[in-house]
XYZ file of C-alpha atoms in Angstrom:
705
model
C 0.000 0.000 0.000
C 1.040 3.590 -0.582
C 2.528 5.540 2.290
C 1.275 8.866 3.570
C 1.950 11.965 1.518
C 1.612 15.723 1.992
C -2.060 16.637 2.043
C -1.593 19.155 -0.781
C 0.324 16.741 -2.969
C 3.559 17.704 -4.679
C 2.470 20.962 -6.302
C 1.537 21.557 -9.922
C 3.034 21.167 -13.370
C 1.932 23.309 -16.316
C 0.326 21.279 -19.098
C -0.819 22.122 -22.579
C -4.337 20.801 -23.107
C -6.043 20.173 -26.445
C -9.097 18.324 -27.715
C -8.644 15.095 -29.610
C -10.220 15.890 -32.960
C -13.316 13.860 -33.753
C -15.712 16.426 -35.165
C -18.588 17.090 -32.818
C -20.423 13.760 -32.351
C -23.067 15.395 -30.111
C -26.279 17.405 -30.368
C -25.971 21.112 -31.188
C -29.385 22.634 -30.319
C -28.545 26.316 -30.740
C -26.566 28.523 -33.186
C -26.667 32.305 -33.032
C -25.181 34.903 -35.407
C -24.601 38.324 -33.908
C -26.888 40.661 -35.868
C -24.367 43.509 -36.144
C -20.891 41.918 -36.392
C -19.881 39.961 -39.460
C -18.442 36.532 -38.642
C -19.387 36.542 -34.943
C -21.274 33.322 -34.214
C -22.018 31.336 -31.069
C -23.129 27.740 -30.562
C -24.508 25.943 -27.548
C -24.564 22.248 -26.745
C -26.758 20.219 -24.438
C -23.949 18.782 -22.271
C -20.695 20.257 -23.584
C -20.762 24.008 -23.020
C -20.748 26.972 -25.387
C -18.468 28.033 -28.243
C -17.550 31.134 -30.230
C -16.637 30.934 -33.901
C -13.182 32.232 -34.803
C -13.728 33.410 -38.362
C -10.026 33.817 -39.180
C -9.023 30.390 -37.913
C -12.267 28.788 -39.149
C -12.797 26.924 -35.884
C -14.798 27.068 -32.682
C -13.311 28.304 -29.405
C -14.682 26.687 -26.220
C -15.953 29.220 -23.684
C -16.868 27.150 -20.630
C -13.981 24.753 -20.012
C -13.351 26.548 -16.707
C -16.455 24.965 -15.178
C -15.248 22.661 -12.432
C -16.197 19.318 -10.963
C -18.666 20.607 -8.376
C -20.451 22.651 -11.058
C -20.712 19.849 -13.615
C -24.456 20.506 -14.010
C -23.616 23.909 -15.526
C -21.889 22.467 -18.587
C -25.241 22.179 -20.366
C -26.271 25.466 -22.003
C -30.001 26.160 -21.938
C -29.780 29.439 -23.859
C -27.496 32.117 -25.347
C -28.178 35.831 -25.691
C -26.235 38.629 -27.378
C -26.719 42.377 -27.149
C -27.230 43.914 -30.608
C -26.104 47.313 -29.326
C -23.002 46.047 -27.463
C -21.287 43.340 -29.539
C -18.818 42.307 -26.836
C -21.554 41.380 -24.388
C -22.548 37.724 -24.152
C -24.885 35.877 -21.798
C -25.335 32.163 -21.096
C -28.075 30.420 -19.129
C -26.573 27.214 -17.738
C -28.097 24.089 -16.220
C -28.086 20.589 -17.674
C -30.930 19.052 -15.673
C -34.029 20.505 -14.028
C -34.663 17.430 -11.883
C -34.915 17.725 -8.080
C -31.528 16.021 -7.622
C -29.726 18.543 -9.853
C -28.131 21.785 -8.748
C -29.698 25.138 -9.550
C -28.871 26.935 -12.780
C -26.697 29.998 -13.303
C -26.290 32.900 -15.680
C -22.836 33.850 -16.969
C -22.250 37.333 -18.350
C -19.230 38.532 -20.281
C -17.991 41.871 -21.619
C -15.340 40.291 -23.854
C -17.241 37.718 -25.940
C -16.733 34.927 -23.427
C -13.039 35.300 -22.673
C -13.892 36.062 -19.021
C -17.094 35.718 -17.051
C -19.099 36.951 -14.095
C -21.591 34.516 -12.616
C -24.957 34.723 -10.892
C -26.479 31.607 -9.356
C -30.214 31.219 -9.892
C -32.848 29.967 -7.450
C -34.310 27.745 -10.199
C -33.178 24.777 -12.269
C -32.671 24.708 -16.036
C -32.695 21.696 -18.373
C -30.271 21.933 -21.289
C -30.214 18.144 -21.737
C -33.928 17.539 -21.329
C -36.820 17.484 -23.771
C -37.250 20.900 -25.351
C -33.549 21.693 -25.433
C -33.738 22.589 -29.107
C -36.311 25.343 -28.616
C -35.379 28.934 -27.893
C -33.587 31.000 -27.266
C -35.033 31.275 -23.734
C -32.713 34.178 -22.838
C -33.160 37.672 -24.306
C -31.581 41.112 -24.009
C -34.423 43.637 -24.017
C -33.941 45.848 -27.117
C -35.541 48.746 -25.246
C -32.916 48.644 -22.472
C -29.637 46.726 -22.659
C -29.506 46.442 -18.869
C -32.704 44.366 -18.866
C -32.605 40.631 -19.542
C -35.410 38.080 -19.684
C -35.103 34.373 -18.889
C -37.754 31.750 -19.601
C -37.677 28.686 -17.360
C -39.290 25.287 -17.620
C -40.999 25.042 -14.252
C -40.703 28.485 -12.646
C -42.190 30.945 -15.094
C -40.571 34.067 -16.535
C -37.701 35.938 -14.848
C -36.276 39.407 -15.347
C -33.022 41.164 -14.497
C -32.585 44.934 -14.637
C -28.849 44.946 -13.909
C -27.461 42.911 -16.810
C -28.008 39.560 -15.163
C -26.446 40.276 -11.780
C -29.753 39.776 -9.936
C -33.056 38.223 -10.977
C -36.682 38.288 -9.917
C -39.749 36.482 -11.189
C -42.151 38.458 -13.384
C -45.451 37.782 -11.654
C -47.388 39.526 -14.425
C -46.782 36.605 -16.783
C -50.197 34.897 -16.820
C -49.437 31.269 -17.700
C -48.932 28.687 -14.951
C -46.188 26.083 -15.405
C -46.767 22.365 -15.141
C -44.534 20.259 -12.851
C -43.182 18.287 -15.796
C -43.850 20.843 -18.500
C -41.808 23.042 -20.789
C -42.758 26.479 -19.501
C -41.357 29.350 -21.558
C -39.803 27.791 -24.669
C -38.641 30.892 -26.565
C -38.257 34.655 -26.163
C -37.940 37.148 -29.024
C -38.380 40.822 -29.812
C -40.156 42.579 -32.673
C -39.391 46.246 -32.388
C -40.403 47.266 -28.872
C -42.705 44.301 -28.374
C -41.503 41.138 -26.671
C -42.919 37.700 -27.416
C -42.802 34.529 -25.326
C -43.616 31.019 -26.461
C -45.414 28.808 -23.947
C -45.037 25.032 -24.138
C -47.644 23.910 -21.598
C -50.848 24.911 -23.379
C -51.453 21.526 -24.955
C -52.736 23.054 -28.180
C -55.879 24.458 -26.553
C -54.575 27.224 -24.285
C -52.568 30.163 -25.729
C -49.037 29.251 -26.812
C -47.823 32.769 -27.562
C -47.763 35.841 -25.327
C -46.608 39.431 -25.824
C -45.843 42.593 -23.914
C -45.010 46.121 -24.970
C -43.736 46.991 -21.518
C -46.864 48.814 -20.392
C -49.439 46.582 -18.848
C -47.905 43.155 -18.502
C -48.252 40.132 -20.739
C -51.250 39.027 -22.782
C -52.046 36.230 -25.259
C -51.338 37.256 -28.841
C -54.730 37.776 -30.530
C -55.732 35.488 -33.381
C -52.898 33.038 -32.858
C -53.271 29.513 -34.286
C -54.476 26.688 -32.068
C -54.492 22.920 -32.244
C -52.095 20.020 -31.646
C -49.720 21.027 -34.458
C -49.069 24.386 -32.759
C -48.920 23.138 -29.174
C -45.234 23.958 -28.578
C -43.625 27.073 -30.106
C -40.108 26.160 -31.183
C -38.504 29.322 -32.576
C -39.513 32.934 -33.214
C -37.883 35.383 -35.659
C -38.791 38.868 -36.861
C -37.898 40.997 -39.871
C -39.615 43.554 -42.094
C -42.760 43.734 -39.988
C -43.355 39.981 -40.019
C -43.126 37.677 -37.005
C -42.395 34.043 -37.866
C -43.063 31.098 -35.552
C -42.283 27.409 -35.967
C -44.354 24.903 -34.014
C -44.507 21.198 -33.205
C -46.839 18.939 -31.291
C -44.089 18.004 -28.825
C -41.022 19.806 -27.467
C -38.508 17.590 -29.266
C -35.990 16.600 -30.283
C -37.767 13.231 -30.093
C -41.494 12.666 -30.225
C -42.523 15.269 -32.785
C -44.964 13.954 -35.393
C -46.716 17.139 -36.512
C -45.994 20.837 -36.718
C -46.605 24.080 -38.542
C -45.120 27.399 -39.632
C -47.117 30.598 -39.159
C -46.403 34.274 -39.744
C -47.923 37.379 -38.200
C -48.179 40.790 -39.813
C -47.368 42.825 -36.712
C -48.904 46.010 -38.126
C -52.326 44.531 -38.890
C -52.367 41.607 -36.429
C -53.195 39.197 -39.265
C -51.963 35.599 -39.074
C -51.143 33.407 -42.086
C -50.449 29.686 -42.252
C -47.120 29.388 -44.092
C -46.464 25.702 -43.459
C -44.610 23.956 -46.295
C -46.780 21.343 -47.921
C -46.472 18.080 -46.012
C -45.693 14.947 -48.038
C -48.308 12.891 -46.195
C -48.293 9.163 -45.563
C -46.013 7.948 -42.798
C -43.659 10.935 -43.217
C -44.188 12.505 -39.796
C -42.174 15.323 -38.234
C -42.367 18.714 -36.566
C -40.987 22.103 -37.567
C -38.199 23.567 -35.462
C -35.332 25.651 -36.865
C -36.083 29.151 -38.162
C -34.128 32.105 -39.551
C -35.119 35.166 -41.579
C -33.099 37.571 -43.675
C -32.849 41.141 -42.354
C -31.786 42.320 -45.824
C -34.120 40.488 -48.198
C -37.816 40.736 -47.318
C -39.625 37.404 -47.594
C -36.478 35.255 -47.410
C -36.865 32.674 -44.660
C -35.639 29.161 -43.863
C -37.218 26.556 -41.596
C -36.194 23.010 -40.698
C -38.062 19.806 -40.096
C -37.267 17.792 -36.996
C -37.570 14.166 -35.901
C -38.009 13.047 -39.490
C -36.184 9.762 -39.090
C -37.563 7.739 -41.988
C -37.083 10.353 -44.715
C -34.272 12.406 -43.100
C -34.756 16.025 -42.043
C -34.494 18.925 -44.452
C -34.298 22.706 -44.583
C -37.017 24.537 -46.512
C -36.304 27.956 -48.040
C -38.736 30.575 -49.273
C -38.082 33.924 -50.963
C -41.721 34.994 -51.184
C -42.745 35.055 -47.558
C -43.732 31.393 -47.339
C -46.027 31.226 -50.349
C -43.718 28.674 -51.967
C -40.925 26.598 -50.476
C -37.925 24.691 -51.807
C -36.396 21.785 -49.935
C -32.605 22.138 -49.907
C -31.881 18.519 -49.033
C -32.590 17.036 -52.444
C -29.995 19.125 -54.253
C -27.466 19.183 -51.405
C -23.909 18.030 -52.076
C -22.425 16.941 -48.764
C -18.649 16.844 -48.337
C -17.772 15.088 -45.076
C -14.144 14.370 -45.911
C -13.081 16.347 -42.829
C -15.305 14.238 -40.562
C -15.663 10.880 -42.329
C -17.640 9.232 -39.530
C -20.693 11.150 -40.783
C -21.233 8.538 -43.478
C -22.249 6.191 -40.621
C -20.675 3.303 -42.474
C -22.659 3.916 -45.661
C -21.506 5.158 -49.044
C -23.090 8.601 -48.779
C -23.751 10.879 -45.800
C -27.260 11.960 -44.882
C -28.472 15.549 -44.566
C -28.979 15.036 -40.840
C -31.410 14.358 -38.012
C -32.520 16.507 -35.089
C -32.285 19.825 -36.947
C -33.552 22.259 -34.332
C -30.748 24.816 -34.645
C -30.822 26.775 -37.906
C -29.067 30.111 -38.419
C -28.689 32.564 -41.287
C -25.811 35.003 -41.667
C -27.405 38.465 -41.354
C -24.957 39.738 -43.986
C -25.446 36.869 -46.475
C -28.737 34.971 -46.681
C -27.084 32.137 -48.652
C -24.742 31.446 -45.752
C -26.580 28.977 -43.491
C -25.589 26.811 -40.550
C -27.636 24.053 -38.976
C -26.988 21.710 -36.085
C -27.776 18.004 -35.935
C -27.451 15.278 -33.355
C -23.809 14.942 -34.351
C -22.395 18.036 -36.062
C -22.914 21.470 -37.625
C -23.298 21.736 -41.392
C -22.723 24.951 -43.296
C -23.178 26.285 -46.825
C -22.472 29.530 -48.651
C -24.323 28.709 -51.866
C -27.326 26.624 -50.683
C -26.005 23.586 -52.540
C -22.586 22.609 -51.238
C -22.536 21.708 -47.554
C -19.710 20.636 -45.279
C -19.282 20.194 -41.525
C -18.447 23.489 -39.807
C -17.415 21.766 -36.623
C -13.655 22.151 -36.227
C -12.807 22.777 -32.559
C -16.238 21.785 -31.252
C -15.994 18.396 -29.526
C -18.985 17.143 -27.598
C -18.584 13.401 -27.134
C -19.479 11.638 -23.917
C -16.500 9.346 -23.363
C -16.929 5.907 -21.787
C -13.463 4.365 -21.964
C -10.023 5.087 -23.396
C -7.204 2.697 -24.263
C -3.719 3.732 -25.377
C -2.019 0.785 -27.106
C 1.664 0.092 -26.373
C 2.346 -0.462 -30.079
C 0.761 0.063 -33.469
C -0.257 3.046 -35.551
C -2.866 4.475 -33.194
C -1.918 5.973 -29.841
C -5.568 6.046 -28.777
C -8.757 3.988 -29.013
C -11.974 5.469 -27.672
C -15.339 4.102 -26.599
C -18.042 6.771 -26.772
C -21.686 7.422 -26.131
C -24.008 7.402 -29.181
C -21.340 6.985 -31.871
C -19.426 3.900 -30.706
C -15.838 5.101 -30.795
C -12.770 5.581 -32.953
C -9.378 4.271 -33.935
C -7.416 7.526 -33.573
C -4.571 7.256 -36.056
C -4.104 10.994 -35.497
C -5.134 13.318 -32.690
C -5.487 16.444 -34.809
C -8.007 15.320 -37.434
C -11.266 13.418 -37.358
C -10.356 9.717 -37.512
C -10.533 7.977 -40.831
C -11.808 4.892 -39.033
C -14.800 4.958 -36.788
C -15.878 1.619 -35.380
C -18.198 0.994 -38.320
C -16.786 -2.072 -40.008
C -18.545 -5.117 -38.684
C -21.367 -4.155 -36.337
C -22.261 -0.480 -36.128
C -22.611 0.337 -32.442
C -24.352 3.207 -30.752
C -23.267 3.781 -27.164
C -20.230 1.698 -26.229
C -20.213 -0.365 -23.035
C -16.799 -1.997 -23.160
C -13.327 -1.723 -24.712
C -10.205 -3.730 -23.881
C -6.974 -4.917 -25.473
C -4.769 -7.914 -24.713
C -1.843 -6.528 -22.729
C 0.728 -8.975 -24.133
C -0.855 -9.234 -27.574
C -2.161 -5.684 -28.159
C -3.173 -6.203 -31.765
C -6.198 -8.002 -30.304
C -8.919 -5.612 -29.139
C -12.526 -6.250 -28.130
C -15.456 -3.898 -27.770
C -19.124 -4.118 -26.814
C -22.085 -1.783 -27.039
C -25.683 -1.126 -27.968
C -26.647 -1.913 -31.546
C -29.116 -3.666 -33.801
C -26.561 -5.770 -35.689
C -24.624 -7.469 -32.930
C -23.273 -6.214 -29.628
C -19.660 -7.347 -29.599
C -16.718 -7.349 -31.971
C -13.070 -8.408 -32.187
C -10.181 -6.718 -33.945
C -6.897 -8.446 -34.738
C -5.150 -5.363 -36.133
C -5.198 -2.997 -33.187
C -8.707 -1.676 -33.746
C -8.405 -0.674 -37.399
C -10.919 -3.269 -38.616
C -13.497 -5.310 -36.777
C -15.440 -8.542 -37.111
C -18.607 -9.138 -35.108
C -18.618 -12.050 -32.710
C -19.931 -15.087 -34.532
C -22.413 -15.550 -31.701
C -23.281 -13.833 -28.463
C -24.722 -14.914 -25.123
C -28.468 -14.952 -24.507
C -29.642 -11.505 -23.453
C -26.624 -9.633 -24.797
C -28.768 -7.499 -27.095
C -30.578 -5.988 -24.112
C -27.631 -6.028 -21.708
C -24.300 -5.471 -23.482
C -22.087 -4.746 -20.493
C -18.284 -4.455 -20.140
C -15.816 -6.983 -21.530
C -12.241 -8.097 -20.817
C -9.684 -9.973 -22.907
C -6.897 -11.948 -21.248
C -3.286 -10.801 -21.566
C -2.517 -13.369 -24.283
C -5.833 -12.778 -26.137
C -6.828 -16.379 -25.438
C -10.138 -15.744 -23.692
C -12.965 -13.232 -23.316
C -15.065 -12.470 -20.240
C -18.270 -10.553 -20.936
C -20.438 -9.194 -18.125
C -24.019 -8.523 -19.148
C -25.759 -5.550 -17.531
C -29.178 -4.275 -18.588
C -29.567 -0.574 -19.368
C -31.453 -0.104 -16.082
C -28.595 -1.682 -14.119
C -30.105 -5.138 -13.698
C -27.172 -7.584 -13.603
C -26.962 -10.809 -15.586
C -24.513 -13.727 -15.447
C -21.006 -13.466 -16.850
C -20.033 -15.347 -20.003
C -16.759 -16.844 -21.232
C -15.411 -17.498 -24.710
C -12.166 -19.223 -25.611
C -12.579 -18.937 -29.367
C -12.890 -15.215 -30.035
C -16.640 -15.068 -29.543
C -17.618 -18.028 -31.700
C -19.159 -19.805 -28.692
C -20.015 -18.737 -25.146
C -20.550 -20.505 -21.830
C -21.933 -19.182 -18.565
C -19.204 -18.676 -15.936
C -19.573 -20.560 -12.618
C -19.017 -18.338 -9.607
C -19.122 -15.079 -11.537
C -20.833 -12.322 -9.528
C -23.710 -11.062 -11.670
C -23.048 -7.625 -13.105
C -19.423 -7.475 -11.941
C -16.914 -5.586 -14.106
C -14.169 -7.887 -15.450
C -10.485 -6.904 -15.535
C -7.738 -9.040 -17.043
C -4.386 -9.190 -15.287
C -1.865 -7.410 -17.545
C 0.815 -10.097 -17.119
C -0.720 -13.448 -16.189
C -3.183 -14.660 -18.856
C -4.687 -17.123 -16.369
C -5.827 -14.373 -13.981
C -8.988 -12.323 -14.402
C -10.615 -10.164 -11.729
C -14.297 -9.304 -11.344
C -15.322 -6.468 -9.042
C -18.934 -6.546 -7.891
C -19.784 -2.929 -7.098
C -23.211 -3.899 -5.756
C -21.955 -6.360 -3.156
C -18.476 -4.980 -2.503
C -16.734 -8.244 -3.388
C -13.832 -9.157 -5.620
C -13.859 -12.501 -7.390
C -10.767 -13.900 -9.111
C -10.273 -16.505 -11.805
C -7.061 -18.515 -12.047
C -8.086 -20.411 -15.179
C -8.385 -17.573 -17.713
C -11.953 -16.706 -16.747
C -13.603 -20.124 -16.928
C -14.475 -20.095 -13.211
C -14.356 -17.511 -10.428
C -14.089 -17.620 -6.652
C -14.456 -14.858 -4.075
C -11.122 -13.346 -3.029
C -12.148 -10.320 -0.938
C -15.295 -8.991 0.695
C -16.207 -5.815 2.520
C -14.993 -3.545 -0.254
C -16.817 -0.292 -1.106
C -20.243 -1.060 -2.534
C -23.335 0.623 -3.867
C -22.090 2.592 -6.871
C -21.742 1.133 -10.367
C -19.100 3.748 -11.200
C -16.480 2.359 -8.806
C -13.502 1.229 -10.874
C -10.775 -1.395 -10.572
C -7.435 -0.928 -12.383
C -4.249 -2.993 -12.666
C -0.704 -1.700 -13.003
C 0.749 -2.529 -16.451
C 3.677 -4.910 -16.398
C 2.918 -6.174 -12.896
C 0.730 -9.032 -11.793
C -1.638 -8.643 -8.883
C -1.104 -4.904 -8.273
C -4.620 -3.463 -8.117
C -6.074 0.000 -7.550
C -9.701 0.513 -6.561
C -11.247 3.941 -7.156
C -14.277 4.187 -4.864
C -15.242 7.840 -5.364
C -15.812 9.398 -1.935
C -14.698 6.082 -0.455
C -11.184 6.971 -1.551
C -8.465 4.863 -3.126
C -7.776 1.285 -2.040
C -4.738 -0.704 -3.148
C -3.762 -4.349 -3.227
C -0.386 -5.923 -3.877
C -1.471 -9.539 -3.521
C -3.918 -10.005 -6.338
C -6.938 -8.721 -4.473
C -6.819 -10.832 -1.325
C -6.277 -7.736 0.825
C -6.768 -4.023 0.217
C -5.466 -0.988 2.108
C -7.056 2.448 1.941
C -4.688 5.253 0.957
C -4.927 7.980 3.637
C -3.751 10.690 1.258
C -6.732 10.386 -1.101
C -10.090 11.759 -0.007
C -11.906 10.818 -3.229
C -10.817 8.714 -6.200
C -12.889 8.730 -9.372
C -10.851 7.223 -12.205
C -7.260 6.129 -12.629
C -4.943 5.011 -15.437
C -1.309 4.482 -16.355
C 1.273 5.734 -18.832
C 4.957 5.546 -19.637
C 7.208 5.794 -16.610
C 9.149 8.951 -15.892
C 12.875 8.819 -16.694
C 14.563 6.912 -13.898
C 11.326 5.585 -12.414
C 10.533 1.890 -12.172
C 6.791 2.411 -11.889
C 4.456 3.483 -14.688
C 3.162 7.029 -14.382
C -0.236 7.089 -12.676
C -2.933 9.528 -13.807
C -5.737 10.156 -11.378
C -8.929 12.216 -11.201
C -9.094 12.675 -7.461
C -9.424 14.908 -4.439
C -6.457 14.788 -2.101
C -6.894 14.641 1.644
C -7.168 18.129 3.097
C -8.194 19.609 -0.253
C -11.611 20.619 -1.512
C -10.531 20.463 -5.161
C -11.202 17.577 -7.531
C -8.511 17.734 -10.207
C -6.308 15.701 -12.546
C -3.100 14.449 -10.938
C 0.007 12.528 -11.971
C 2.288 10.440 -9.811
C 5.752 9.384 -10.960
C 6.556 7.319 -7.865
C 3.802 4.747 -7.672
C 1.319 6.965 -5.877
C 3.465 8.218 -3.010
C 3.251 11.840 -4.172
C 0.989 13.642 -6.634
C 1.195 16.762 -8.780
C -1.764 18.554 -10.287
C -1.551 18.736 -14.084
C -4.750 20.559 -15.058
C -5.551 24.153 -14.102
C -8.568 26.290 -13.317
C -9.098 27.171 -16.986
C -9.190 23.478 -17.972
C -11.656 21.525 -15.829
C -14.457 20.403 -18.216
C -17.045 19.689 -15.534
C -17.358 16.002 -14.677
C -14.326 13.900 -15.656
C -14.785 10.786 -13.545
C -15.310 8.120 -16.203
C -11.945 7.333 -17.769
C -8.316 8.470 -17.933
C -5.193 6.838 -19.331
C -1.608 7.759 -20.023
C 0.312 7.032 -23.192
C 2.608 3.986 -22.714
C 4.971 5.288 -25.395
C 5.269 8.943 -24.410
C 5.956 10.036 -20.860
C 3.708 12.775 -19.570
C 0.969 12.460 -22.173
C -2.466 11.805 -20.742
C -5.860 11.208 -22.349
C -8.859 12.301 -20.304
C -12.479 11.437 -21.021
C -15.152 14.033 -20.336
C -18.921 13.952 -20.290
C -19.600 16.361 -23.134
C -16.225 17.861 -24.065
C -14.853 14.825 -25.838
C -11.350 13.555 -25.177
C -8.846 16.045 -23.827
C -5.165 15.242 -24.117
C -2.379 16.948 -22.276
C 1.395 17.178 -22.517
C 3.828 18.853 -20.144
C 4.310 22.464 -21.219
C 7.785 23.110 -22.592
């Protein structure tokens, strides 16, 4: 076991941090051009923070990486607002979940386009990763007074600030009453001196649109459309005396099957149905994205949403919605910069979940739209390409850095499976799409003494496990899989010599299933006697006969001495009750185990798991991995997301002496919210670390020179 160490660790070391380039991979629900500054654009994500477009570098700059561990719920951006009269001012409404267990939201305000921030905590919760996250924006600078801001919430009505977001109070004049599980205020917009608010809890029968001119409170907009198709206002835009509104019968991004587009002549109060003609049949969808040209009257674009069978599109009109042209059919998509967007097929698709749609106020042929995976852009309405460089949003499940081969990194991700990263600076040429195409990954492991052999598991409709014999470049699905694997594809381990596989099945709701063993690369499977149901398997990195299985529910460690065929209990009384507890093994050593038990601290074993000793210098241990040893050191470098004893800070640490002392290697500007899932060092390059985040992709760091 490790000895005691100074409570503050061994100090800090400056690191240079960068994102591993993948090209988005997550949902972008909001894009906003500044109306008065050419080339100034912002984007928000549901779990990965906000970005500003750098027009000269043609890439996105992250604006919220400073958000720390304790504030992880603030990495989801509910809404963005800019001040048309003060271009350097930027506002963000933050809060990923509005559930009772989540922390309250916050508003960030900046005078330098997001380079620095002031923060105000709110007494209410926001829900950037909940249904309705693609509506908006729910935050608005009042055009009548730049010091006044408005914020629409899901469950707590409408709020106002008169001091640029420093303090907030509820506007009790707003007449609609929120529902406990409703959407509340879905969108705020201005038309001249009149403000409009969309209301998502009317159900298609009560008013869905309200207005105020600042003298007399809020009132329903007269003559507004009613019915299921207009139940939830999605977006509002105004130009040339016309107010445009897109609607759907559900908040989205899922669940929308109907919708509409309507316009209001604000001078006469006359409404017109401007919905593009629906194809009919089983082609169901809502309308979501919306943008109008401030320079060309009648030029407007809207997007469909949740159109899975036929693929979403963007409709464009130049005559005020009398006629529409779908841009998808003539679109030429170039995804060479992010090849995963073909999804394993010959041609890429136009995209799904198009709720964010933006038009350059200086060029109505320059459009951007967000999808569930990327941002596409065009400057001629025909040729489209991802405009995603610098924006990385993946939720990372596991990382492996091979000791040999072309790739220094393999990743297992949420939603998009993962990648063979043959470079860190460009979107990988090889996603995990040969063989079975997986959605969210559940397992990834390589054979420590035969690293060309890699296995992975995950959710998918065409098999749930695969084997690679070339270091993860190409994959073949398992010839068979255990009963129940389709509904419970849990983690997997491969023995050090690649001779056997141990697959633990765990249902999506956490229900454990038996463990299964294969000695023929997944051709056949047998249930493992003595395997604790739902336990996470870990192969010893030296001895191919030894496999560990840590049962986080029961706090027991089982060990196999016959390459995973059978297991027997080795230790009991270990930390229990949290599925995210992790067991790791030191590379190149047999039986040296590290148990990260979150607030239960770090436990270590030097005898193959028979006994464990708690490290007194670690107050909380979340995830731990290994890399190349420091010059002169006999122990691999240890990388650790942890909180040291006597410290209130959860940070990324490195130890060069087997865990006796620690140095912090991230800084306050690079925290990325929650980072407790996976970390690993590079076994070929001392000091390099790969860190998985929950919404900011993979971050990699090197000691600053």
